[in-house]
C-alpha positions as a LaTeX table, in Angstrom:
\begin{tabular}{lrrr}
\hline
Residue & $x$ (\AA) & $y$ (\AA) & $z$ (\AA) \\
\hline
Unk1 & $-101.76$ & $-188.28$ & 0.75 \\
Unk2 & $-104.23$ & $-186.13$ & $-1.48$ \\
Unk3 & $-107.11$ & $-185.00$ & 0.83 \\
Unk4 & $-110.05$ & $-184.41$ & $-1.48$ \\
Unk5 & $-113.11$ & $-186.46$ & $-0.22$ \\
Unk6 & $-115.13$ & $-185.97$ & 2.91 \\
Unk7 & $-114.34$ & $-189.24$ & 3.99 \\
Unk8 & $-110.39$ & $-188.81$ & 3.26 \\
Unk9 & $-111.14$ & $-186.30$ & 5.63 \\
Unk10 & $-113.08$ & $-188.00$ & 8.27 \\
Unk11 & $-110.50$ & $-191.12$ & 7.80 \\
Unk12 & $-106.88$ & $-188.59$ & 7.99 \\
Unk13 & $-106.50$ & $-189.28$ & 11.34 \\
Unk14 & $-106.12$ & $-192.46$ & 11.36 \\
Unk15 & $-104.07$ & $-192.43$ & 7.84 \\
Unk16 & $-101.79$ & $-190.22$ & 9.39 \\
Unk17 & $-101.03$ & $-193.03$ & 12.04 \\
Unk18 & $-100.33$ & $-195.78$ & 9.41 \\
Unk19 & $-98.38$ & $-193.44$ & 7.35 \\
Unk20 & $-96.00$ & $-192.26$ & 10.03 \\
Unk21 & $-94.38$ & $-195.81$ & 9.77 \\
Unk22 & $-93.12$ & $-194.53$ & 6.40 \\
Unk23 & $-90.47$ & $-192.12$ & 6.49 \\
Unk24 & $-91.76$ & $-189.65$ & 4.10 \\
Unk25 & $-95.10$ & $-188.11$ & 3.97 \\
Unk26 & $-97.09$ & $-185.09$ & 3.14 \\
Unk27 & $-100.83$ & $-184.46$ & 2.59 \\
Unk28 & $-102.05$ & $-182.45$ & 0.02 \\
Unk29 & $-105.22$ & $-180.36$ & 0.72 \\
Unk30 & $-107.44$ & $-180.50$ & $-2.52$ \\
Unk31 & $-109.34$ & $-177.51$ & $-1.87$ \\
Unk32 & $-111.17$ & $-177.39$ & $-5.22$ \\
Unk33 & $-112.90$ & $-181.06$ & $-4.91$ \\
Unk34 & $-113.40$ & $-180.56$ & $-1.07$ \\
Unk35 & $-115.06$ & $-177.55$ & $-1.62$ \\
Unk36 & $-117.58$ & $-179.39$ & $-3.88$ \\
Unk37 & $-117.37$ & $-182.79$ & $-1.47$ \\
Unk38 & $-118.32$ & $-181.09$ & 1.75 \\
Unk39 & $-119.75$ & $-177.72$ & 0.19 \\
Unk40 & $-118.32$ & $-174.02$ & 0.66 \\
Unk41 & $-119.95$ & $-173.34$ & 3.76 \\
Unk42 & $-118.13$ & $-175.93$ & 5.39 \\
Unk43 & $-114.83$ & $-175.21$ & 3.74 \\
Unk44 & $-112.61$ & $-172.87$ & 5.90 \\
Unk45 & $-113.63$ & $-175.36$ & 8.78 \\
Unk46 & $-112.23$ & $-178.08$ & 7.14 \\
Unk47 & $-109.11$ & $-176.84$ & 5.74 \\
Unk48 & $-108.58$ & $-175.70$ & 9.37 \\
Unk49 & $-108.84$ & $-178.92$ & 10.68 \\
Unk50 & $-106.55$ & $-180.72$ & 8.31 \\
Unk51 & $-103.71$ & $-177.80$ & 8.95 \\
Unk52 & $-104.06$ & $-178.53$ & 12.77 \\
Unk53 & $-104.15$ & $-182.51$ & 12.48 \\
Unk54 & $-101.26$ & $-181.52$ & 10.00 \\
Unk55 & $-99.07$ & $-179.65$ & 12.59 \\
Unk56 & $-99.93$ & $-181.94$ & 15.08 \\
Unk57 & $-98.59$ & $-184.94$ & 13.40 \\
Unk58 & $-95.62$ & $-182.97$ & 12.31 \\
Unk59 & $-96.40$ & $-183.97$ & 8.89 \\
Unk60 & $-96.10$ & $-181.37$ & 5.66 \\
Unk61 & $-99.14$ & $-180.08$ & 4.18 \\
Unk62 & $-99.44$ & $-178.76$ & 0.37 \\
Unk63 & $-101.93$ & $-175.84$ & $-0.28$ \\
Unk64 & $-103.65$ & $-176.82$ & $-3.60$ \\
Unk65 & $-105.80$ & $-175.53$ & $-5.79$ \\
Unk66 & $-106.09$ & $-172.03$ & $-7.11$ \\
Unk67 & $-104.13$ & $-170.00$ & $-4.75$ \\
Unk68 & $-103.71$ & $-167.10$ & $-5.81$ \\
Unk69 & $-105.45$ & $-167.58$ & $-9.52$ \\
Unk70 & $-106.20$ & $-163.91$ & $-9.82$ \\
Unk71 & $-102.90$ & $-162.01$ & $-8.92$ \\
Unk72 & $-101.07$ & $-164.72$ & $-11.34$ \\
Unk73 & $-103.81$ & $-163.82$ & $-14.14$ \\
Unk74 & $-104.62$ & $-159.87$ & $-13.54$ \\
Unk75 & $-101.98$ & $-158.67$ & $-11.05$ \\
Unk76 & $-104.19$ & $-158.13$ & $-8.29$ \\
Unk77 & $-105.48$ & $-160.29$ & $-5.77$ \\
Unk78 & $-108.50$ & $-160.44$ & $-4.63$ \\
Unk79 & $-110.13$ & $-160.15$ & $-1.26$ \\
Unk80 & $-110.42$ & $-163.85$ & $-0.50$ \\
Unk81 & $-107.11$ & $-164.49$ & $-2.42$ \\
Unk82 & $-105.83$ & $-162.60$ & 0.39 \\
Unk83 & $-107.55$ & $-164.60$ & 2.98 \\
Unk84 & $-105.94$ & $-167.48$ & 1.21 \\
Unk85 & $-102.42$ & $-166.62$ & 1.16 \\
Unk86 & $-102.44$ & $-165.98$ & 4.95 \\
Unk87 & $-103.86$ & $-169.00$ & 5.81 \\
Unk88 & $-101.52$ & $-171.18$ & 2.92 \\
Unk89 & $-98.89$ & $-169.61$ & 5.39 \\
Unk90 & $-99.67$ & $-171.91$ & 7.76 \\
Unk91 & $-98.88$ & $-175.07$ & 5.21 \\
Unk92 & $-95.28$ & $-175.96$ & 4.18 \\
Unk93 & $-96.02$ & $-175.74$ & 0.66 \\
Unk94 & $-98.22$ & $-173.51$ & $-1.20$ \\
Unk95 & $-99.43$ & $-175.17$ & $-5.05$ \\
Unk96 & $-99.68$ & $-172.85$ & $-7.64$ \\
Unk97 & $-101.77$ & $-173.75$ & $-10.59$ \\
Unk98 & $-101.18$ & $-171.03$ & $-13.52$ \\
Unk99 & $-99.31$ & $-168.39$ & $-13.54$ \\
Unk100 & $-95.84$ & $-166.66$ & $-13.50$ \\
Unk101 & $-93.49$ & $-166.97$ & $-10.55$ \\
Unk102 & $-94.22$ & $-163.22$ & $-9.57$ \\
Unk103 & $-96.95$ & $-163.93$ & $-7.32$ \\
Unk104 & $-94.70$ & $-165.53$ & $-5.23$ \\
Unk105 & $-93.34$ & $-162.11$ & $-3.72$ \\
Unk106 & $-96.57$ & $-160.77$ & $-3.44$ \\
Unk107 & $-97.51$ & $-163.87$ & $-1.12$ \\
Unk108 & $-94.49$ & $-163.31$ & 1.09 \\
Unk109 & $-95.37$ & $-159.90$ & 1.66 \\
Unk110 & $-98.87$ & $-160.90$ & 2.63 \\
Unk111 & $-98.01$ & $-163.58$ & 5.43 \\
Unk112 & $-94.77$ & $-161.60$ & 6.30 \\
Unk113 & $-96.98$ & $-159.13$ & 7.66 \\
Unk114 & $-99.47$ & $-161.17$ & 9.56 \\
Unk115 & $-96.36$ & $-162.77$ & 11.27 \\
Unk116 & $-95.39$ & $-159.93$ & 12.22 \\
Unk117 & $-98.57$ & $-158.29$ & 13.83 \\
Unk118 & $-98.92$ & $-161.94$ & 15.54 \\
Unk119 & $-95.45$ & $-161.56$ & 17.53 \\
Unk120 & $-94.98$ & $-157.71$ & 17.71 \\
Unk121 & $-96.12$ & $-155.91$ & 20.78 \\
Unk122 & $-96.76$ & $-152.95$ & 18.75 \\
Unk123 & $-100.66$ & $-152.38$ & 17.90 \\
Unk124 & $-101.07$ & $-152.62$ & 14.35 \\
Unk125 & $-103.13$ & $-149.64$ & 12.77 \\
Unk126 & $-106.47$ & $-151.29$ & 11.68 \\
Unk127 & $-108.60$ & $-150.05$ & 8.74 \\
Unk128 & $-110.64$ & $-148.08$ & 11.01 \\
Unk129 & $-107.92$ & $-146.06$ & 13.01 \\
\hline
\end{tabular}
Protein backbone atom coordinates (compact mmCIF):
# COMPACT_ATOMS: atom_id res chain seq x y z
CA UNK A 1 0.00 0.00 0.00
CA UNK A 2 1.40 3.53 -1.13
CA UNK A 3 0.48 6.03 1.67
CA UNK A 4 0.35 9.41 -0.03
CA UNK A 5 -3.09 11.09 0.69
CA UNK A 6 -4.41 12.39 3.96
CA UNK A 7 -7.17 10.19 3.77
CA UNK A 8 -4.89 6.97 2.90
CA UNK A 9 -3.71 8.08 6.04
CA UNK A 10 -6.75 8.59 8.08
CA UNK A 11 -8.18 5.18 6.35
CA UNK A 12 -4.49 2.86 7.09
CA UNK A 13 -5.85 1.51 9.95
CA UNK A 14 -8.42 -0.05 8.83
CA UNK A 15 -6.52 -1.09 5.39
CA UNK A 16 -4.07 -2.64 7.40
CA UNK A 17 -6.89 -4.99 8.84
CA UNK A 18 -8.21 -6.08 5.37
CA UNK A 19 -4.78 -6.48 4.09
CA UNK A 20 -3.49 -8.76 6.79
CA UNK A 21 -5.75 -11.51 5.19
CA UNK A 22 -3.18 -11.40 2.37
CA UNK A 23 0.01 -12.87 3.06
CA UNK A 24 2.24 -10.24 1.80
CA UNK A 25 2.15 -6.63 2.50
CA UNK A 26 4.10 -3.51 2.94
CA UNK A 27 3.17 0.21 2.96
CA UNK A 28 5.08 2.65 1.36
CA UNK A 29 5.31 6.13 3.00
CA UNK A 30 5.12 8.79 0.12
CA UNK A 31 6.68 11.49 1.92
CA UNK A 32 6.92 13.92 -1.01
CA UNK A 33 2.93 14.01 -1.84
CA UNK A 34 2.08 13.80 1.96
CA UNK A 35 4.10 16.55 2.63
CA UNK A 36 2.06 18.61 0.10
CA UNK A 37 -1.44 16.59 1.16
CA UNK A 38 -1.29 17.38 4.84
CA UNK A 39 1.41 20.29 4.66
CA UNK A 40 5.08 20.32 6.26
CA UNK A 41 4.09 21.34 9.53
CA UNK A 42 2.21 18.36 10.01
CA UNK A 43 4.71 16.04 8.43
CA UNK A 44 7.08 14.46 11.07
CA UNK A 45 3.70 13.78 12.99
CA UNK A 46 2.43 11.85 10.39
CA UNK A 47 5.24 9.84 9.25
CA UNK A 48 5.44 8.99 12.99
CA UNK A 49 2.20 7.70 13.12
CA UNK A 50 2.31 5.49 10.09
CA UNK A 51 5.87 3.92 11.46
CA UNK A 52 4.03 3.10 14.80
CA UNK A 53 0.66 1.72 13.16
CA UNK A 54 3.45 0.06 10.94
CA UNK A 55 5.28 -1.76 13.81
CA UNK A 56 2.26 -2.43 15.42
CA UNK A 57 0.73 -4.39 12.70
CA UNK A 58 4.01 -6.07 12.11
CA UNK A 59 3.76 -4.98 8.64
CA UNK A 60 7.02 -3.54 6.49
CA UNK A 61 7.22 0.00 5.82
CA UNK A 62 9.28 1.63 2.74
CA UNK A 63 10.88 5.12 3.35
CA UNK A 64 10.22 7.04 0.06
CA UNK A 65 11.00 9.94 -1.36
CA UNK A 66 14.24 11.84 -1.35
CA UNK A 67 16.17 10.32 1.38
CA UNK A 68 19.14 11.29 1.37
CA UNK A 69 19.00 13.50 -2.12
CA UNK A 70 21.91 15.64 -1.06
CA UNK A 71 24.71 13.20 0.15
CA UNK A 72 23.86 11.07 -3.21
CA UNK A 73 24.22 14.50 -5.28
CA UNK A 74 27.09 16.59 -3.28
CA UNK A 75 28.57 14.13 -0.77
CA UNK A 76 27.30 15.70 2.19
CA UNK A 77 24.19 15.46 3.91
CA UNK A 78 22.44 17.87 5.19
CA UNK A 79 21.05 18.68 8.57
CA UNK A 80 17.55 17.36 8.02
CA UNK A 81 18.96 14.58 5.72
CA UNK A 82 20.35 13.52 8.90
CA UNK A 83 17.18 13.73 10.77
CA UNK A 84 15.90 11.58 7.98
CA UNK A 85 18.17 8.76 7.93
CA UNK A 86 17.66 8.17 11.70
CA UNK A 87 14.22 8.11 11.57
CA UNK A 88 14.17 5.82 7.92
CA UNK A 89 15.96 3.50 10.55
CA UNK A 90 13.00 2.80 12.03
CA UNK A 91 11.34 1.46 8.49
CA UNK A 92 12.42 -1.88 6.91
CA UNK A 93 13.27 -0.34 3.76
CA UNK A 94 14.74 2.90 2.99
CA UNK A 95 13.87 4.21 -1.09
CA UNK A 96 16.47 5.89 -2.68
CA UNK A 97 15.61 8.09 -5.56
CA UNK A 98 19.01 9.24 -7.42
CA UNK A 99 22.09 8.58 -6.68
CA UNK A 100 25.06 6.11 -6.34
CA UNK A 101 24.99 3.23 -3.89
CA UNK A 102 27.62 5.10 -1.62
CA UNK A 103 25.20 6.77 0.47
CA UNK A 104 24.23 3.68 1.68
CA UNK A 105 27.33 3.42 4.16
CA UNK A 106 27.00 6.77 5.16
CA UNK A 107 23.30 5.92 6.33
CA UNK A 108 24.47 2.93 8.33
CA UNK A 109 26.85 4.89 10.13
CA UNK A 110 24.21 7.43 10.98
CA UNK A 111 21.51 5.01 12.60
CA UNK A 112 24.36 2.67 13.82
CA UNK A 113 25.15 5.29 16.13
CA UNK A 114 21.79 6.31 17.41
CA UNK A 115 21.29 2.53 18.19
CA UNK A 116 23.88 2.54 19.98
CA UNK A 117 23.47 5.65 22.33
CA UNK A 118 19.70 4.19 22.69
CA UNK A 119 20.99 0.79 24.38
CA UNK A 120 24.43 1.79 25.84
CA UNK A 121 24.64 2.81 29.43
CA UNK A 122 27.46 4.96 28.61
CA UNK A 123 26.49 8.88 28.35
CA UNK A 124 27.09 9.94 24.99
CA UNK A 125 29.20 13.28 24.72
CA UNK A 126 26.63 15.89 23.41
CA UNK A 127 27.59 18.93 21.28
CA UNK A 128 27.77 21.01 24.25
CA UNK A 129 30.12 18.89 26.59
Amino acid sequence: MKIETVRGFERLPEMLLAAMAFERIGVMVARGDLAVECGFERLSEVQEEILWLCEAAHVPAIWATQVLDQLARTGQPSRAEISDAIMAGRAECVMLNKGPQSVLPSRHSMTSWVEWTATSTRRPLSCGD
